[in-house]
Coordinates of C-alpha atoms in Angstrom, one line a residue:
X13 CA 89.9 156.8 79.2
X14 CA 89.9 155.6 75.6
X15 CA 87.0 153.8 74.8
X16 CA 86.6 151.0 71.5
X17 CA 83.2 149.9 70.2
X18 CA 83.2 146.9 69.2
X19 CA 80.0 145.2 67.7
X20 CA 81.0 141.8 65.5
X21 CA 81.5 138.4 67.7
X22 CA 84.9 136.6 67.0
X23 CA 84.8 132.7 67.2
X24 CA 85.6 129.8 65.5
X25 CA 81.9 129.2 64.2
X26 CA 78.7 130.6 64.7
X27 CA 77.0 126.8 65.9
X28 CA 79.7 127.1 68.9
X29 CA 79.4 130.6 69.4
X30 CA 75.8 130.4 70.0
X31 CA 76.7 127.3 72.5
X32 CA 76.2 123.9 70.7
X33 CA 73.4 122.1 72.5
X34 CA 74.5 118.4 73.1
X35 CA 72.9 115.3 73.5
X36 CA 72.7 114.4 77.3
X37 CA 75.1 111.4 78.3
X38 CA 73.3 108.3 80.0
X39 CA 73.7 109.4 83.3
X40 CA 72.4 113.5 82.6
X41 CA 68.7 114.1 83.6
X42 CA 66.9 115.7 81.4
X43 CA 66.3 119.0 83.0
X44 CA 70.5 119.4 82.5
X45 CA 71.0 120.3 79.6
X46 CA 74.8 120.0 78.2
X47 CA 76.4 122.7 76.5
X48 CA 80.2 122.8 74.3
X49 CA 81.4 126.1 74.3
X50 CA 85.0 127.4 73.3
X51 CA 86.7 127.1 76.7
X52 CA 84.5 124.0 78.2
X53 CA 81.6 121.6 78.1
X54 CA 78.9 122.9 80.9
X55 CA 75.7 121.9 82.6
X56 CA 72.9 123.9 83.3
X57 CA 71.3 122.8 86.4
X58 CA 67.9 123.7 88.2
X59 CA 68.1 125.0 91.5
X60 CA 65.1 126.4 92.1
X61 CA 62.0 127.0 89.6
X62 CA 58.3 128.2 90.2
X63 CA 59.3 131.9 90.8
X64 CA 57.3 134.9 89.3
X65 CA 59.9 137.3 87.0
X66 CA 62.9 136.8 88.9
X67 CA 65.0 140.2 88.7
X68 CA 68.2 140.0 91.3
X69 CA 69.9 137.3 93.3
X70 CA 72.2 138.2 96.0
X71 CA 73.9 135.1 98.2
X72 CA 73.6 135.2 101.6
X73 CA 77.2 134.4 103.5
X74 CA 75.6 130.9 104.6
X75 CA 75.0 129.8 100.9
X76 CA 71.5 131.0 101.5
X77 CA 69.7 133.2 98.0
X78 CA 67.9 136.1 98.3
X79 CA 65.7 136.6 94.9
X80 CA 63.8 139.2 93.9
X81 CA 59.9 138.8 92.0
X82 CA 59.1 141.9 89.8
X83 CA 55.4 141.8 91.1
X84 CA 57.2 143.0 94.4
X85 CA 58.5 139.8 96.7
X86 CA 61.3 139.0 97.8
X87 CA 62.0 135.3 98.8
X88 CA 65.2 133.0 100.6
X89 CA 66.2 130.2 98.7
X90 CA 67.8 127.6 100.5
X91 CA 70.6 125.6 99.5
X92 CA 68.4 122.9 98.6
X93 CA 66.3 124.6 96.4
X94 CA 63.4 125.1 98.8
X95 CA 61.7 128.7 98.3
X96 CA 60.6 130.6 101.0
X97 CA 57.2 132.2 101.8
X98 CA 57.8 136.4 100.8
X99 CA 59.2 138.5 103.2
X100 CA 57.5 140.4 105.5
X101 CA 57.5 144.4 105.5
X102 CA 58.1 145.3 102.1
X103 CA 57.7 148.7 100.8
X104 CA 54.8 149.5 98.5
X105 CA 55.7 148.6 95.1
X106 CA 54.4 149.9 91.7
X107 CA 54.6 146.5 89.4
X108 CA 53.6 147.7 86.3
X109 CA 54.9 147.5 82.6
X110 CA 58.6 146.8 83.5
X111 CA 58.4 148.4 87.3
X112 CA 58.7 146.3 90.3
X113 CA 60.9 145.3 92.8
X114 CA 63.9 145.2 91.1
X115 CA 68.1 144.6 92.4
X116 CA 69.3 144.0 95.6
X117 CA 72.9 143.6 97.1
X118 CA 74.6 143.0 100.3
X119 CA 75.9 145.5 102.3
X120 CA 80.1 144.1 102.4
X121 CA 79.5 144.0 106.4
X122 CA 76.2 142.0 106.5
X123 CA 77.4 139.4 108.2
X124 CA 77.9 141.8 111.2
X125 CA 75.3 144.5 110.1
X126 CA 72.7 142.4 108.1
X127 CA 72.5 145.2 105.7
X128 CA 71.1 145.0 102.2
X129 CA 70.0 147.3 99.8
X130 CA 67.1 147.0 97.3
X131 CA 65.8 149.5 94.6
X132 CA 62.0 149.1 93.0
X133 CA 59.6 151.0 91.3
X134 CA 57.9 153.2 94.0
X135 CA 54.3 154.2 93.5
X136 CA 52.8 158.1 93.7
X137 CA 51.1 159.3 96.7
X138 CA 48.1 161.9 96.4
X139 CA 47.6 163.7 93.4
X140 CA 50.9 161.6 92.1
X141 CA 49.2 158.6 92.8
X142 CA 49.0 156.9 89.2
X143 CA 52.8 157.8 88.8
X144 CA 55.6 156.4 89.9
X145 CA 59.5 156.4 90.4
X146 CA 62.8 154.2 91.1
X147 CA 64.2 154.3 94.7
X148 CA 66.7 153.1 96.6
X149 CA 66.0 151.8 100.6
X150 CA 68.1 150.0 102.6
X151 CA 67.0 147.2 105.3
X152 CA 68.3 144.9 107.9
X153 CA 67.5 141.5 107.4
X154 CA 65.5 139.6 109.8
X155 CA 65.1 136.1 108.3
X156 CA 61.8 136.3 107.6
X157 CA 61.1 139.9 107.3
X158 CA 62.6 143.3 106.6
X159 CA 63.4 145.3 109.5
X160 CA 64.8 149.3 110.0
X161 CA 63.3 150.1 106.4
X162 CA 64.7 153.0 104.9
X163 CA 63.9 154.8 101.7
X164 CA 67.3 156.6 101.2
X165 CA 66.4 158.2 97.5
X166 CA 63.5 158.8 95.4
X167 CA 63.8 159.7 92.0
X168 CA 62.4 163.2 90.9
X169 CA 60.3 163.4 89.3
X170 CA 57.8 160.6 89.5
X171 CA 56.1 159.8 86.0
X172 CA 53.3 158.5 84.3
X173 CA 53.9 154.7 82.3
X174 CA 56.0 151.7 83.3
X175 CA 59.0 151.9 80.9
X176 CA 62.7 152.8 81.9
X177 CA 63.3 152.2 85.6
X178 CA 66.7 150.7 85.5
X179 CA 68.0 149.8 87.9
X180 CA 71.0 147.8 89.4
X181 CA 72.6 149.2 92.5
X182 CA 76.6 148.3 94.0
X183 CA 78.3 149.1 96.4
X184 CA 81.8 150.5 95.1
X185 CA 85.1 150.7 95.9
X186 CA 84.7 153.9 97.4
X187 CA 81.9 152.6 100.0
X188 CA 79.5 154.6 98.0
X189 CA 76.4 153.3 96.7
X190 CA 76.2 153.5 92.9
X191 CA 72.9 153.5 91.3
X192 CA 71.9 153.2 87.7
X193 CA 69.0 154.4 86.1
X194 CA 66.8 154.5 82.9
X195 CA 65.5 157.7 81.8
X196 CA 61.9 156.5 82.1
X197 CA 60.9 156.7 78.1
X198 CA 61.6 160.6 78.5
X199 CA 64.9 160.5 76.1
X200 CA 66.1 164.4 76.5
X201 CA 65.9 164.2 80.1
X202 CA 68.8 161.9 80.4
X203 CA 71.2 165.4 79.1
X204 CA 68.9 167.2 81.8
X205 CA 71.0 167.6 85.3
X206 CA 67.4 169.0 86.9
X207 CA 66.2 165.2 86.8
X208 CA 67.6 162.3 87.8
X209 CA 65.8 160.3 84.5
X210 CA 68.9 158.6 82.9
X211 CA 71.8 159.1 85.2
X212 CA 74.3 157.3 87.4
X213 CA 73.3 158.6 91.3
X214 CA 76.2 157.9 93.7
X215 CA 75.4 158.4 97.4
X216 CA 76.4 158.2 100.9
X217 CA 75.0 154.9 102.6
X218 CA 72.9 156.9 104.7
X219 CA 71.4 158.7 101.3
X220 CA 73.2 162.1 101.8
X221 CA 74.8 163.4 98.9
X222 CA 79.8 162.6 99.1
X223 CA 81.1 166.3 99.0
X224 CA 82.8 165.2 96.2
X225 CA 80.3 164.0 93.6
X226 CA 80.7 166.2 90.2
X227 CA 77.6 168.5 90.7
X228 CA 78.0 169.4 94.4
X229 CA 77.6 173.4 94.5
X230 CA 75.9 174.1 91.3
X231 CA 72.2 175.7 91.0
X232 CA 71.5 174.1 87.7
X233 CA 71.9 170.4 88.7
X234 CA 71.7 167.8 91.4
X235 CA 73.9 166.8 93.4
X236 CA 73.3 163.2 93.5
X237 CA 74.3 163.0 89.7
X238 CA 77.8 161.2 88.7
X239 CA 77.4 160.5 85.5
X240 CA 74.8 161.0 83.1
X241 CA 73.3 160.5 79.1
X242 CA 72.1 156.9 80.1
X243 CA 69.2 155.2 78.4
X244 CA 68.1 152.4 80.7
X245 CA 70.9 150.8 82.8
X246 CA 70.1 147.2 83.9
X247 CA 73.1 145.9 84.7
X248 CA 76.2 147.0 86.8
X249 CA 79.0 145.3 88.6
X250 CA 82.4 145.6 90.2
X251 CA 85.8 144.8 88.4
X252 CA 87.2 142.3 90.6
X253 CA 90.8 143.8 90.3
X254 CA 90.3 147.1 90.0
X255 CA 87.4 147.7 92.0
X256 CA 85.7 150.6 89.2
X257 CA 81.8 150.1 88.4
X258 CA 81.0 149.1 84.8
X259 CA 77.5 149.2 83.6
X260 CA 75.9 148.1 80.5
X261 CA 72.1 149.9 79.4
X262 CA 69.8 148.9 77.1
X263 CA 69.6 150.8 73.5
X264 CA 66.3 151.4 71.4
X265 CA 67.1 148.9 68.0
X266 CA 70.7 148.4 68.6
X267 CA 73.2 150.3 70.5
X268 CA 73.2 148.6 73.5
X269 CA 76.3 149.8 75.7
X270 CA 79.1 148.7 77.9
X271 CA 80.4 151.8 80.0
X272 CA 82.4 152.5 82.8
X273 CA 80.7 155.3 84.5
X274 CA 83.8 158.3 85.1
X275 CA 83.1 161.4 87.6
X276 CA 80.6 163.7 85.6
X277 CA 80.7 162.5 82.1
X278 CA 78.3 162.3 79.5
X279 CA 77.6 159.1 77.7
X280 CA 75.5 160.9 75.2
X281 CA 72.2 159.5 75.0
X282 CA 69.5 160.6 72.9
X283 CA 72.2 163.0 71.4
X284 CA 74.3 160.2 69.7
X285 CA 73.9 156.1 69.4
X286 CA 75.1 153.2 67.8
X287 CA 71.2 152.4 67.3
X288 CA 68.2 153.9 65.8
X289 CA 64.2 154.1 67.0
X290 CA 62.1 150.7 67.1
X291 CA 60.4 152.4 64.3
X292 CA 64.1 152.6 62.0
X293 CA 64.1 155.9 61.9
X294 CA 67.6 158.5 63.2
X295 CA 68.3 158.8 66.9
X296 CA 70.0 162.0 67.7
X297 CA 73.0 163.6 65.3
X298 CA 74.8 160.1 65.0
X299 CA 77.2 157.7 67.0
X300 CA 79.8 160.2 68.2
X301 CA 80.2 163.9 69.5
X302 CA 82.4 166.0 71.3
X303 CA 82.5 165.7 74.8
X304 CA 80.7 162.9 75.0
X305 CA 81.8 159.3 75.8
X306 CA 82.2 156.5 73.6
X307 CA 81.2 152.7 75.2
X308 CA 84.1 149.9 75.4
X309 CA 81.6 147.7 73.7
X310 CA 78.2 147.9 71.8
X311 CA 75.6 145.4 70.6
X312 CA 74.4 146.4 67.1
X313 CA 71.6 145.1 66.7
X314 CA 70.1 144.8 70.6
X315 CA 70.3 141.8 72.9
X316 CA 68.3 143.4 75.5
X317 CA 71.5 143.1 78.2
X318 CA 70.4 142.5 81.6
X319 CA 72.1 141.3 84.5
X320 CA 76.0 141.7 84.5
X321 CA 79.1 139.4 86.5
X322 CA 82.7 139.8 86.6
X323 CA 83.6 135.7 87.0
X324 CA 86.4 134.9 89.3
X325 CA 85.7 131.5 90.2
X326 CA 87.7 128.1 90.3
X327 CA 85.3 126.1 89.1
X328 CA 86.2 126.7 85.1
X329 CA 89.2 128.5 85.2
X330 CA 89.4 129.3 81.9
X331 CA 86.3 132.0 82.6
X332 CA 88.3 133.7 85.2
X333 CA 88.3 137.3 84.7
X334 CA 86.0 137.3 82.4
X335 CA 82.6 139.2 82.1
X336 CA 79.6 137.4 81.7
X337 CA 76.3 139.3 80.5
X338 CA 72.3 138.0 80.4
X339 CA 70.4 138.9 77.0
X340 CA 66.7 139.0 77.3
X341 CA 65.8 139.4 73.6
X342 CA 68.0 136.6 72.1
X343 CA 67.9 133.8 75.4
X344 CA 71.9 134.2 75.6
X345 CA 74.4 134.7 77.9
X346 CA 77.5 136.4 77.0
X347 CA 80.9 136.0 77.7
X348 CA 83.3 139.1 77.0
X349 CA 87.2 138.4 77.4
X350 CA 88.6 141.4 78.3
X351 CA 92.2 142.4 78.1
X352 CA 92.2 145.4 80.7
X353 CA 89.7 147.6 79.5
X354 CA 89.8 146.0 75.9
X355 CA 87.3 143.9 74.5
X356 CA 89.3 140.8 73.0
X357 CA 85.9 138.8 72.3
X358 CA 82.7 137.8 72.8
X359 CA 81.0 134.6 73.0
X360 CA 77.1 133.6 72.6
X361 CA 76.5 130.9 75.1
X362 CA 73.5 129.2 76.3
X363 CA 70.8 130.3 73.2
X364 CA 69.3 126.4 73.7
X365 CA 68.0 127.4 76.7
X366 CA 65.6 129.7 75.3
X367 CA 64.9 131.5 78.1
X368 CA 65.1 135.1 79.0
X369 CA 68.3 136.1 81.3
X370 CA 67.2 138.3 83.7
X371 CA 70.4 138.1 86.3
X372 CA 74.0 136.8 86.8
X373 CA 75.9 136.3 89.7
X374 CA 79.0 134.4 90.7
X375 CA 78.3 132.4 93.8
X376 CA 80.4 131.7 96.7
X377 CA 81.0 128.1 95.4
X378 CA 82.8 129.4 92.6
X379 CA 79.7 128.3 90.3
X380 CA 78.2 131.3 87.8
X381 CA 74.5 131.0 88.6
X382 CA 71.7 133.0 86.4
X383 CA 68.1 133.8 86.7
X384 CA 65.5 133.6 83.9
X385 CA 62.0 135.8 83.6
X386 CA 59.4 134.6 83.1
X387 CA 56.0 133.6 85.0
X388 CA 57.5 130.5 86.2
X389 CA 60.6 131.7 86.7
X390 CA 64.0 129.5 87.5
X391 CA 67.7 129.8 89.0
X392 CA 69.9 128.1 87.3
X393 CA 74.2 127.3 88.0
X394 CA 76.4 126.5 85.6
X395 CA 78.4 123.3 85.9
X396 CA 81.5 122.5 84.5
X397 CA 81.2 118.6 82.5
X398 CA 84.3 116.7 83.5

């Protein structure tokens, strides 16, 4: 597939692009804010606040929230804001530096099955106790706890330091579960195939390894692997059309990424960026290399992308089909038109919020709703101003 970077932001003027704050009319309360942005005039309301690092929303099919908390709870919010007590039977999590309990989704059957899956950062046991590693378990939900826990991967190895975990999971088109994650500050491993650090791990919903992921067979790499040369993937979703898995992963100062993860390729981190180290100094050989893929879209410099929505929702129809991304260094959210796999443009929305977008999701009320980190933490959906 033929990939265009694409770094500049088209748009009539940098004040809309960055999503014109407006003065609230009479009948607005304070706490919703009004917004003009190219394609409509939007409210940001509160629906539920007081939450500790949100990470990952996931709707329940009654209109019911699950939430994630980084420190390692995970909470229902109700339809009217109300947030629950944690649930019960949680694995050990290691919340440190940016681990945690991180993304969870649905299983597509959970009405019947009441299956979700969660990933975190899990702590060492024994001599690896002051390390730790991203997994991947699955659970049934029980209302107020988490029943039939099961750990169904454990990154290898588990490391020292809380940098790099990723990690957003899906399930894909395939039925597969696709998990993305970071390379854990250890750059070359992400080219290693010995180490899950920096890869795309695609799975069975059980945990075994699909016969027909890339590495299957071979000696010198695992089989888990489908794609690899990530930095530190924190956002992933479906295309609503197509079904394929696009990803986006964070890049050191600039070269932040936009991929869509194909069967055994390598997307070329540390070996080439669009970025260079926090420092300023050369990452790599440069921004493009044999065999090795080139991103649909990159931020140069960073936004610090997290969180990532295809919107399909009636509620502002001009949005629909287009993908919506959180920033956590700049307090934006961005909108990316997309003509197939083409970026037409992006738009900056939301930067007088000044909060740090953590997730987005598209709710089952049409509304786009996101979540913002910090230690009082709030969800917030997206209103269209008639």
């Amino acid at each position: 597939m033929r990939r265009i970077a694409f770094a500049g932001i088209v748009g009539p003027s940098l004040g809309l692009l960055l999503g014109a704050v407006l003065p609230p009319p009479a009948t607005a309360q304070p706490a919703s804010p009004v917004f003009r942005t190219e394609e409509a005039t939007v409210r940001v309301v509160t629906v539920a606040r007081g939450l500790e690092h949100p990470w990952a929303m996931a709707f329940l099919p009654d209109g019911r929230l699950l939430v994630t908390e980084r420190p390692g709870r995970l909470r229902v919010v109700g339809k009217d804001g109300r947030v629950s007590p944690p649930l019960e039977n949680l694995p050990p999590v290691f919340a440190s530096g940016q681990g945690g309990l991180l993304d969870v989704t649905l299983d597509p059957a959970f009405a019947s099955n009441r299956m979700l899956y969660f990933t975190y950062a899990e702590p060492g046991h024994g001599t690896e106790r002051s390390s730790a590693g991203t997994a991947l378990a699955s659970a049934r939900f029980g209302g107020t706890r988490l029943e039939d826990v099961k750990v169904l991967f454990r990154q290898q190895p588990k490391l020292s330091g809380g940098l790099h975990f990723g990690s957003r999971v899906v399930v894909g088109p395939d039925d597969k579960l696709w998990l993305g994650l970071g390379e854990r500050y250890r750059r070359d491993e992400a080219q290693n195939l010995n180490v899950h650090l920096g890869k795309v791990i695609r799975l069975n919903k059980d945990g075994g390894v699909p016969a027909d992921n890339p590495f299957v067979g071979r000696n010198d790499a695992r089989p888990e692997i489908w794609s690899y040369g990530h930095r530190n993937i924190q956002g992933m979703a479906r295309h609503p059309q197509t079904g394929v898995v696009w990803l986006h992963e964070h890049g050191a100062r600039g070269g932040d990424e936009i991929n869509i993860p194909e069967r055994g390729r390598n997307y070329g981190w540390p070996v080439i960026t669009h970025g260079v180290d926090y420092s300023g100094a050369k990452i790599g050989i440069g921004s493009e290399a044999p065999g090795m893929e080139q991103p649909l879209l990159h931020w140069t410099p960073s936004i610090a992308p997290s969180g990532m929505a295809f919107y399909g929702g009636s509620r502002i129809p001009a949005w629909r089909g287009n993908l919506f991304v959180g920033s956590l260094n700049s307090f934006f959210l961005v909108r990316v038109v997309l003509d197939g796999t083409r970026v037409v443009k992006q738009e900056r929305l939301l930067a007088g919020l000044e909060e740090r977008i953590r997730d987005v999701r598209e709710g089952p009320d049409g509304y786009l709703y996101i979540a913002t980190d910090n230690a009082d933490g709030r969800i917030l959906r997206i209103e269209p101003v008639n």
